[in-house]
């Protein structure tokens, strides 16, 4: 059965997304149905971020090699392509909003690209795989576009890649579409689902010292892919894993939670969104389960907080970028402050793909400035991206594209884990960690 746009999105992006700042506004004194499913023992002496100062990007002017002031509107624009899924339920318009804000910021604060305005050429995939072909043709046909950025292209990626086929370089924050990791001349600075999910195994083994894991997932095609990646990562770390799916419409999840062995497992890994997260949290409470829960950040949304009486589950959450609400992180503070100058609201700035869109555009600005506005071509951009080793805005300190032969576009495989303490407060539990060795 083919995946629907909604189901593919839910599964494929679940490991890598930043949570919503709106969560803090949802925090209240209501009964938190998941308090009994906390993370006892989930502490780490490596909670501090050990990235060197040079890898923590807070000075965007220096990062992109720009000049203070506005771009010269009389000069010819430097084109940048942008492709994203949006316009229908399951889309991610925040990715494009983050990218547009970054373009505005470059043009108003960083002097453009050598004085030339940066111009975004946007193509959207709405609801069909073949729409990716249209976007690929648009990007190749636009002679002013020498590089293409991708937001959340979980749908249409195969047809897009078949058209572009490496003719122009593609930069993406998170490779959500299953064909992106193997696409030609493509670079994913935050990684893809299978490699990022491996860190769930490392965390469970090295921090929790877990031996067994229960994976509970929505029984949709996309979430089956996500759960398979989680199971693979956990098994690679030496854990015994039982994975059980449930129907997306189900509300009483005591059955699947029990069947997955959550009562006796050392760690519980939910892979769902919205009502599924609520159902898992309520089932764990009803069963009296008080084991560490290590979730994907899609359970960190206001609808989950609302379903649980006013606040999120006090679980552990892993992400492949610095948490925007991490008050200890200088790069998160810089992103929220500077993106606001470009008109990005706090709510949008912390939604899913907005920080990744921001990061992707500013990385391109860095590359374009290094080349020089009059020398930008697909070939020169490709040359620069091949040499790019970071740092990445709000990302891990090391970027190594081509590390994995089976996924040459993947440039990162690291994540951090945070403990949600209630009322919008998060505590870092780990430094950046890699998949099991």
XYZ file of C-alpha atoms in Angstrom:
437
model
C 0.000 0.000 0.000
C 1.524 3.358 -0.955
C 2.161 5.897 1.752
C -0.107 8.911 1.875
C 1.581 12.339 2.061
C 0.600 12.621 5.699
C 1.753 9.160 6.739
C 5.082 9.477 4.928
C 5.795 12.773 6.588
C 4.994 11.494 10.031
C 7.352 8.589 9.780
C 10.235 10.004 7.822
C 10.834 13.190 9.721
C 10.218 11.900 13.207
C 13.814 11.595 14.309
C 15.100 14.991 13.507
C 12.749 17.835 14.166
C 12.998 20.744 16.530
C 10.080 21.184 18.987
C 7.689 24.074 19.170
C 8.239 27.056 21.401
C 4.462 27.102 21.707
C 4.855 24.228 24.146
C 5.860 26.654 26.868
C 2.602 28.487 26.447
C 0.746 25.207 26.842
C 2.403 24.368 30.148
C -0.010 24.563 33.003
C -1.119 23.021 36.225
C -3.289 20.398 34.547
C -2.814 16.707 35.219
C 0.113 15.471 33.171
C -0.940 12.017 32.120
C 2.616 10.911 31.485
C 4.439 11.957 34.639
C 4.713 8.356 35.767
C 6.543 7.496 32.548
C 9.532 9.713 33.219
C 13.210 9.080 32.736
C 14.514 7.902 36.062
C 18.203 7.169 35.705
C 18.409 9.076 32.419
C 21.279 11.317 33.362
C 24.675 11.802 31.827
C 27.903 13.427 32.898
C 28.343 14.559 29.285
C 25.368 16.907 29.254
C 27.492 19.945 28.440
C 27.877 20.876 24.790
C 31.537 20.242 24.053
C 31.609 21.826 20.615
C 34.581 24.174 20.238
C 33.702 27.851 20.126
C 34.534 27.915 16.419
C 31.759 25.390 15.756
C 29.026 27.334 17.566
C 27.753 29.804 14.990
C 26.474 33.031 16.536
C 28.076 35.664 14.297
C 26.274 35.277 10.981
C 28.147 38.160 9.340
C 31.485 36.440 9.859
C 30.024 33.034 9.050
C 28.849 33.988 5.560
C 31.763 36.338 4.896
C 29.429 39.260 4.268
C 29.510 42.996 4.859
C 27.308 45.001 7.169
C 24.441 46.704 5.390
C 21.976 46.080 2.612
C 22.474 44.490 -0.773
C 22.562 46.818 -3.783
C 19.202 46.384 -5.517
C 20.643 47.784 -8.756
C 22.925 44.751 -9.118
C 21.813 41.518 -10.738
C 20.404 38.992 -8.254
C 22.092 35.733 -7.317
C 19.560 32.952 -7.718
C 18.954 30.127 -5.257
C 16.435 27.365 -5.898
C 14.123 26.094 -3.172
C 11.898 22.995 -3.183
C 9.535 22.008 -0.383
C 6.330 20.101 0.316
C 3.549 22.484 1.327
C 0.065 23.652 0.379
C -1.888 20.684 1.709
C -2.290 18.853 5.036
C 1.016 17.273 6.001
C 3.133 19.958 4.355
C 5.833 22.027 6.029
C 5.377 25.700 5.076
C 7.624 26.686 7.987
C 10.604 25.396 5.999
C 9.991 27.942 3.248
C 9.272 30.673 5.803
C 12.622 29.975 7.442
C 14.381 30.057 4.070
C 12.682 33.312 3.022
C 13.565 34.930 6.342
C 17.204 33.936 5.828
C 17.212 35.462 2.343
C 15.734 38.676 3.736
C 18.328 38.676 6.508
C 21.185 38.210 4.041
C 19.922 41.068 1.882
C 19.160 43.488 4.724
C 21.854 42.683 7.274
C 24.752 40.887 5.560
C 25.212 42.865 2.345
C 23.740 40.237 0.051
C 26.187 38.147 -1.958
C 29.100 40.456 -2.680
C 26.592 43.275 -2.786
C 24.199 41.424 -5.099
C 20.724 40.589 -3.773
C 20.056 36.934 -3.030
C 16.860 35.776 -4.738
C 14.861 32.647 -3.869
C 13.128 30.703 -6.637
C 10.512 28.525 -4.937
C 8.800 25.408 -6.254
C 6.355 23.451 -4.120
C 5.225 19.862 -4.121
C 1.672 19.739 -2.823
C 0.350 16.199 -2.813
C 1.720 14.034 -5.637
C 5.033 12.308 -6.295
C 5.141 13.473 -9.918
C 5.156 17.108 -8.792
C 8.807 16.604 -7.898
C 9.515 16.204 -11.609
C 7.976 19.620 -12.273
C 10.195 21.193 -9.623
C 13.277 19.483 -10.971
C 12.538 20.810 -14.440
C 11.938 24.313 -13.066
C 15.244 24.304 -11.191
C 17.220 23.050 -14.194
C 15.494 25.486 -16.533
C 16.282 28.546 -14.414
C 19.733 29.646 -15.586
C 20.031 32.001 -12.625
C 19.870 29.071 -10.198
C 23.254 27.483 -9.525
C 22.319 25.726 -6.292
C 19.131 24.174 -4.955
C 17.988 24.071 -1.351
C 15.482 21.530 -0.053
C 13.131 21.904 2.890
C 11.034 18.865 3.775
C 10.911 16.964 0.489
C 9.447 13.750 1.883
C 7.215 13.471 -1.190
C 8.294 13.931 -4.799
C 11.943 13.329 -3.951
C 12.406 10.389 -6.317
C 10.999 12.192 -9.362
C 12.877 15.376 -8.431
C 16.171 13.535 -8.137
C 15.604 11.650 -11.391
C 15.339 14.982 -13.244
C 18.078 16.953 -11.491
C 20.369 13.912 -11.482
C 23.367 15.798 -10.126
C 23.314 18.484 -12.843
C 23.002 21.133 -10.126
C 24.096 20.773 -6.487
C 21.433 20.197 -3.839
C 21.802 21.159 -0.168
C 19.339 19.927 2.439
C 19.178 20.117 6.213
C 17.491 16.788 6.862
C 17.100 14.155 4.158
C 13.493 13.111 4.796
C 12.762 11.678 1.356
C 14.092 8.108 1.138
C 15.914 8.702 -2.159
C 17.776 11.840 -1.050
C 20.522 10.036 0.858
C 21.730 8.383 -2.355
C 21.073 11.255 -4.772
C 23.949 12.577 -6.873
C 25.642 15.858 -5.971
C 23.491 16.175 -2.830
C 24.611 17.163 0.677
C 22.568 16.661 3.862
C 24.130 18.663 6.687
C 21.956 17.184 9.453
C 21.775 13.614 8.161
C 18.992 11.172 7.326
C 16.616 9.048 9.353
C 18.474 5.692 9.551
C 21.801 7.201 10.604
C 20.356 9.690 13.073
C 18.154 7.030 14.638
C 21.249 5.005 15.420
C 21.940 7.451 18.249
C 18.824 6.182 20.051
C 20.722 2.915 20.406
C 23.871 4.621 21.695
C 21.899 6.655 24.231
C 19.912 3.655 25.438
C 23.037 1.545 25.837
C 25.577 4.014 27.181
C 23.427 6.388 29.238
C 20.507 4.231 30.333
C 22.497 0.966 30.341
C 19.396 -0.643 28.857
C 19.276 -4.245 27.694
C 15.735 -4.357 26.313
C 13.578 -1.865 24.398
C 9.914 -1.528 23.475
C 9.196 0.364 20.244
C 5.582 1.492 19.841
C 4.648 3.074 16.519
C 1.717 4.192 14.429
C 0.934 1.451 11.925
C 1.325 3.594 8.810
C 3.782 2.933 5.964
C 5.921 5.920 6.903
C 6.091 5.132 10.601
C 6.933 1.526 9.800
C 10.032 2.839 8.033
C 10.845 5.027 11.038
C 10.326 2.213 13.529
C 12.504 -0.113 11.451
C 15.296 2.461 11.617
C 14.866 2.770 15.381
C 14.879 -0.992 15.839
C 18.016 -1.284 13.719
C 19.805 1.342 15.806
C 18.779 -0.238 19.093
C 19.801 -3.720 17.948
C 23.129 -2.398 16.714
C 23.742 -1.242 20.287
C 23.097 -4.773 21.533
C 19.552 -4.330 22.868
C 16.798 -6.891 22.521
C 13.894 -5.081 20.845
C 10.193 -5.731 20.431
C 8.279 -3.460 18.064
C 4.476 -3.222 17.871
C 2.332 -1.006 15.660
C -1.150 0.388 16.228
C -3.860 1.834 14.015
C -3.653 5.602 13.545
C -7.298 5.949 14.622
C -6.881 3.991 17.843
C -7.263 5.871 21.124
C -6.924 3.092 23.717
C -3.335 1.907 23.364
C -3.022 -0.307 26.414
C -3.034 -3.352 24.137
C -0.135 -2.398 21.844
C 1.857 -0.852 24.699
C 1.514 -4.118 26.636
C 2.264 -6.241 23.568
C 5.497 -4.319 22.962
C 6.668 -5.321 26.428
C 6.717 -1.778 27.804
C 5.925 -3.019 31.311
C 9.210 -4.906 31.555
C 11.435 -3.156 28.976
C 14.354 -1.018 30.100
C 13.526 1.769 27.629
C 10.421 2.725 25.665
C 10.579 4.399 22.234
C 7.314 5.929 20.940
C 7.117 6.818 17.243
C 3.949 8.758 16.570
C 2.387 12.217 16.648
C -0.590 13.946 18.202
C -3.218 11.562 19.496
C -0.806 8.637 19.188
C 1.624 10.276 21.625
C -1.274 11.077 23.935
C -2.524 7.498 23.774
C 0.897 6.045 24.546
C 1.408 8.422 27.477
C -2.010 7.608 28.935
C -1.495 3.876 28.483
C 1.862 4.007 30.262
C 0.276 5.838 33.166
C -2.659 3.452 33.394
C -0.275 0.503 33.411
C 1.876 2.136 36.088
C 4.954 2.025 33.869
C 7.768 4.152 35.246
C 10.570 3.481 32.755
C 12.668 5.836 30.629
C 10.833 6.992 27.510
C 13.046 8.236 24.663
C 10.835 9.896 22.091
C 11.109 11.581 18.748
C 10.344 15.314 18.961
C 7.076 15.015 17.029
C 5.485 14.255 20.392
C 6.496 17.759 21.482
C 3.560 19.644 20.001
C 0.783 21.748 21.545
C -1.913 19.240 20.584
C -0.121 16.609 22.662
C 0.081 18.979 25.617
C -3.607 19.762 25.240
C -4.498 16.085 25.114
C -2.602 15.504 28.351
C -4.248 18.277 30.338
C -1.912 21.180 29.629
C 1.675 19.965 29.344
C 3.860 17.559 27.399
C 5.016 14.127 28.504
C 8.051 14.458 30.750
C 10.057 12.225 28.448
C 13.520 12.364 26.922
C 13.676 13.684 23.348
C 16.474 13.277 20.836
C 17.171 15.697 17.979
C 19.892 16.202 15.386
C 20.283 19.929 16.010
C 20.587 22.278 18.945
C 17.206 22.651 20.602
C 15.896 26.167 19.871
C 14.569 26.390 23.425
C 17.891 25.335 24.972
C 18.666 28.392 27.105
C 22.232 27.147 27.580
C 22.964 27.193 23.831
C 24.401 30.402 22.415
C 23.592 29.384 18.839
C 19.924 28.843 19.669
C 19.743 32.306 21.222
C 21.420 33.816 18.171
C 19.005 32.120 15.785
C 15.911 33.288 17.647
C 17.231 36.843 17.971
C 18.459 37.292 14.402
C 15.591 35.484 12.663
C 13.170 37.791 14.487
C 14.903 40.736 12.784
C 13.917 39.169 9.479
C 10.296 38.885 10.552
C 10.209 35.242 11.608
C 7.846 34.883 14.565
C 9.000 32.916 17.636
C 6.316 30.322 16.964
C 7.404 29.782 13.362
C 11.095 29.989 14.238
C 10.773 26.916 16.399
C 8.464 24.895 14.185
C 9.920 21.799 12.676
C 11.884 22.830 9.586
C 12.177 26.615 9.979
C 15.654 26.519 11.607
C 16.789 24.018 8.972
C 15.611 26.293 6.152
C 17.456 29.175 7.800
C 20.620 27.116 8.137
C 20.511 25.854 4.549
C 20.169 29.341 3.036
C 22.948 30.828 5.196
C 25.217 27.919 4.292
C 24.604 28.736 0.642
C 25.356 32.403 1.375
C 28.679 31.320 2.843
C 29.443 29.225 -0.238
C 28.369 31.933 -2.694
C 30.481 34.595 -0.996
C 33.492 32.311 -1.006
C 33.122 31.887 -4.768
C 32.309 35.490 -5.646
C 29.059 36.695 -7.177
C 30.447 36.847 -10.725
C 31.854 33.305 -10.614
C 28.855 31.380 -9.269
C 27.968 28.385 -11.452
C 26.699 24.889 -10.666
C 30.275 23.646 -11.065
C 31.850 26.175 -8.679
C 29.096 25.669 -6.101
C 29.575 21.911 -6.316
C 33.311 22.350 -5.786
C 32.716 24.374 -2.621
C 30.110 21.994 -1.215
C 32.405 19.025 -1.735
C 34.978 20.783 0.462
C 32.472 21.902 3.102
C 33.221 20.515 6.563
C 31.166 22.935 8.639
C 30.433 24.393 10.955
C 26.677 24.121 10.499
C 24.302 26.582 12.119
C 22.757 24.874 15.170
C 24.434 21.645 14.109
C 27.108 19.237 15.275
C 30.716 20.389 15.122
C 31.798 17.920 12.465
C 30.372 17.470 8.987
C 31.689 14.639 6.844
C 29.896 14.107 3.559
C 30.481 10.767 1.870
C 31.242 8.964 5.124
C 28.689 6.287 4.305
C 29.031 4.461 0.995
C 25.368 3.437 1.076
C 24.272 7.039 1.726
C 26.837 9.371 0.125
C 24.686 12.484 0.638
C 24.622 12.048 4.415
C 27.009 14.471 6.123
C 25.989 14.008 9.767
C 25.012 11.179 12.098
C 24.932 12.936 15.474
C 22.154 13.883 17.895
C 21.666 15.335 21.356
C 19.168 14.260 23.993
C 17.130 16.519 26.249
C 14.925 15.877 29.272
C 11.624 17.723 29.337
C 11.019 18.914 32.888
C 7.580 20.445 32.441
C 6.221 23.932 31.721
C 8.447 24.504 28.717
C 11.736 23.680 30.468
C 14.312 21.355 28.891
C 17.558 20.035 30.359
C 20.424 18.763 28.165
C 21.252 15.156 29.042
C 24.037 14.417 26.592
C 26.620 15.993 24.415
C 26.513 15.174 20.696
C 26.621 11.401 20.254
C 26.987 9.059 17.284
C 25.408 5.729 16.310
C 26.723 2.555 17.972
C 30.214 1.508 17.001
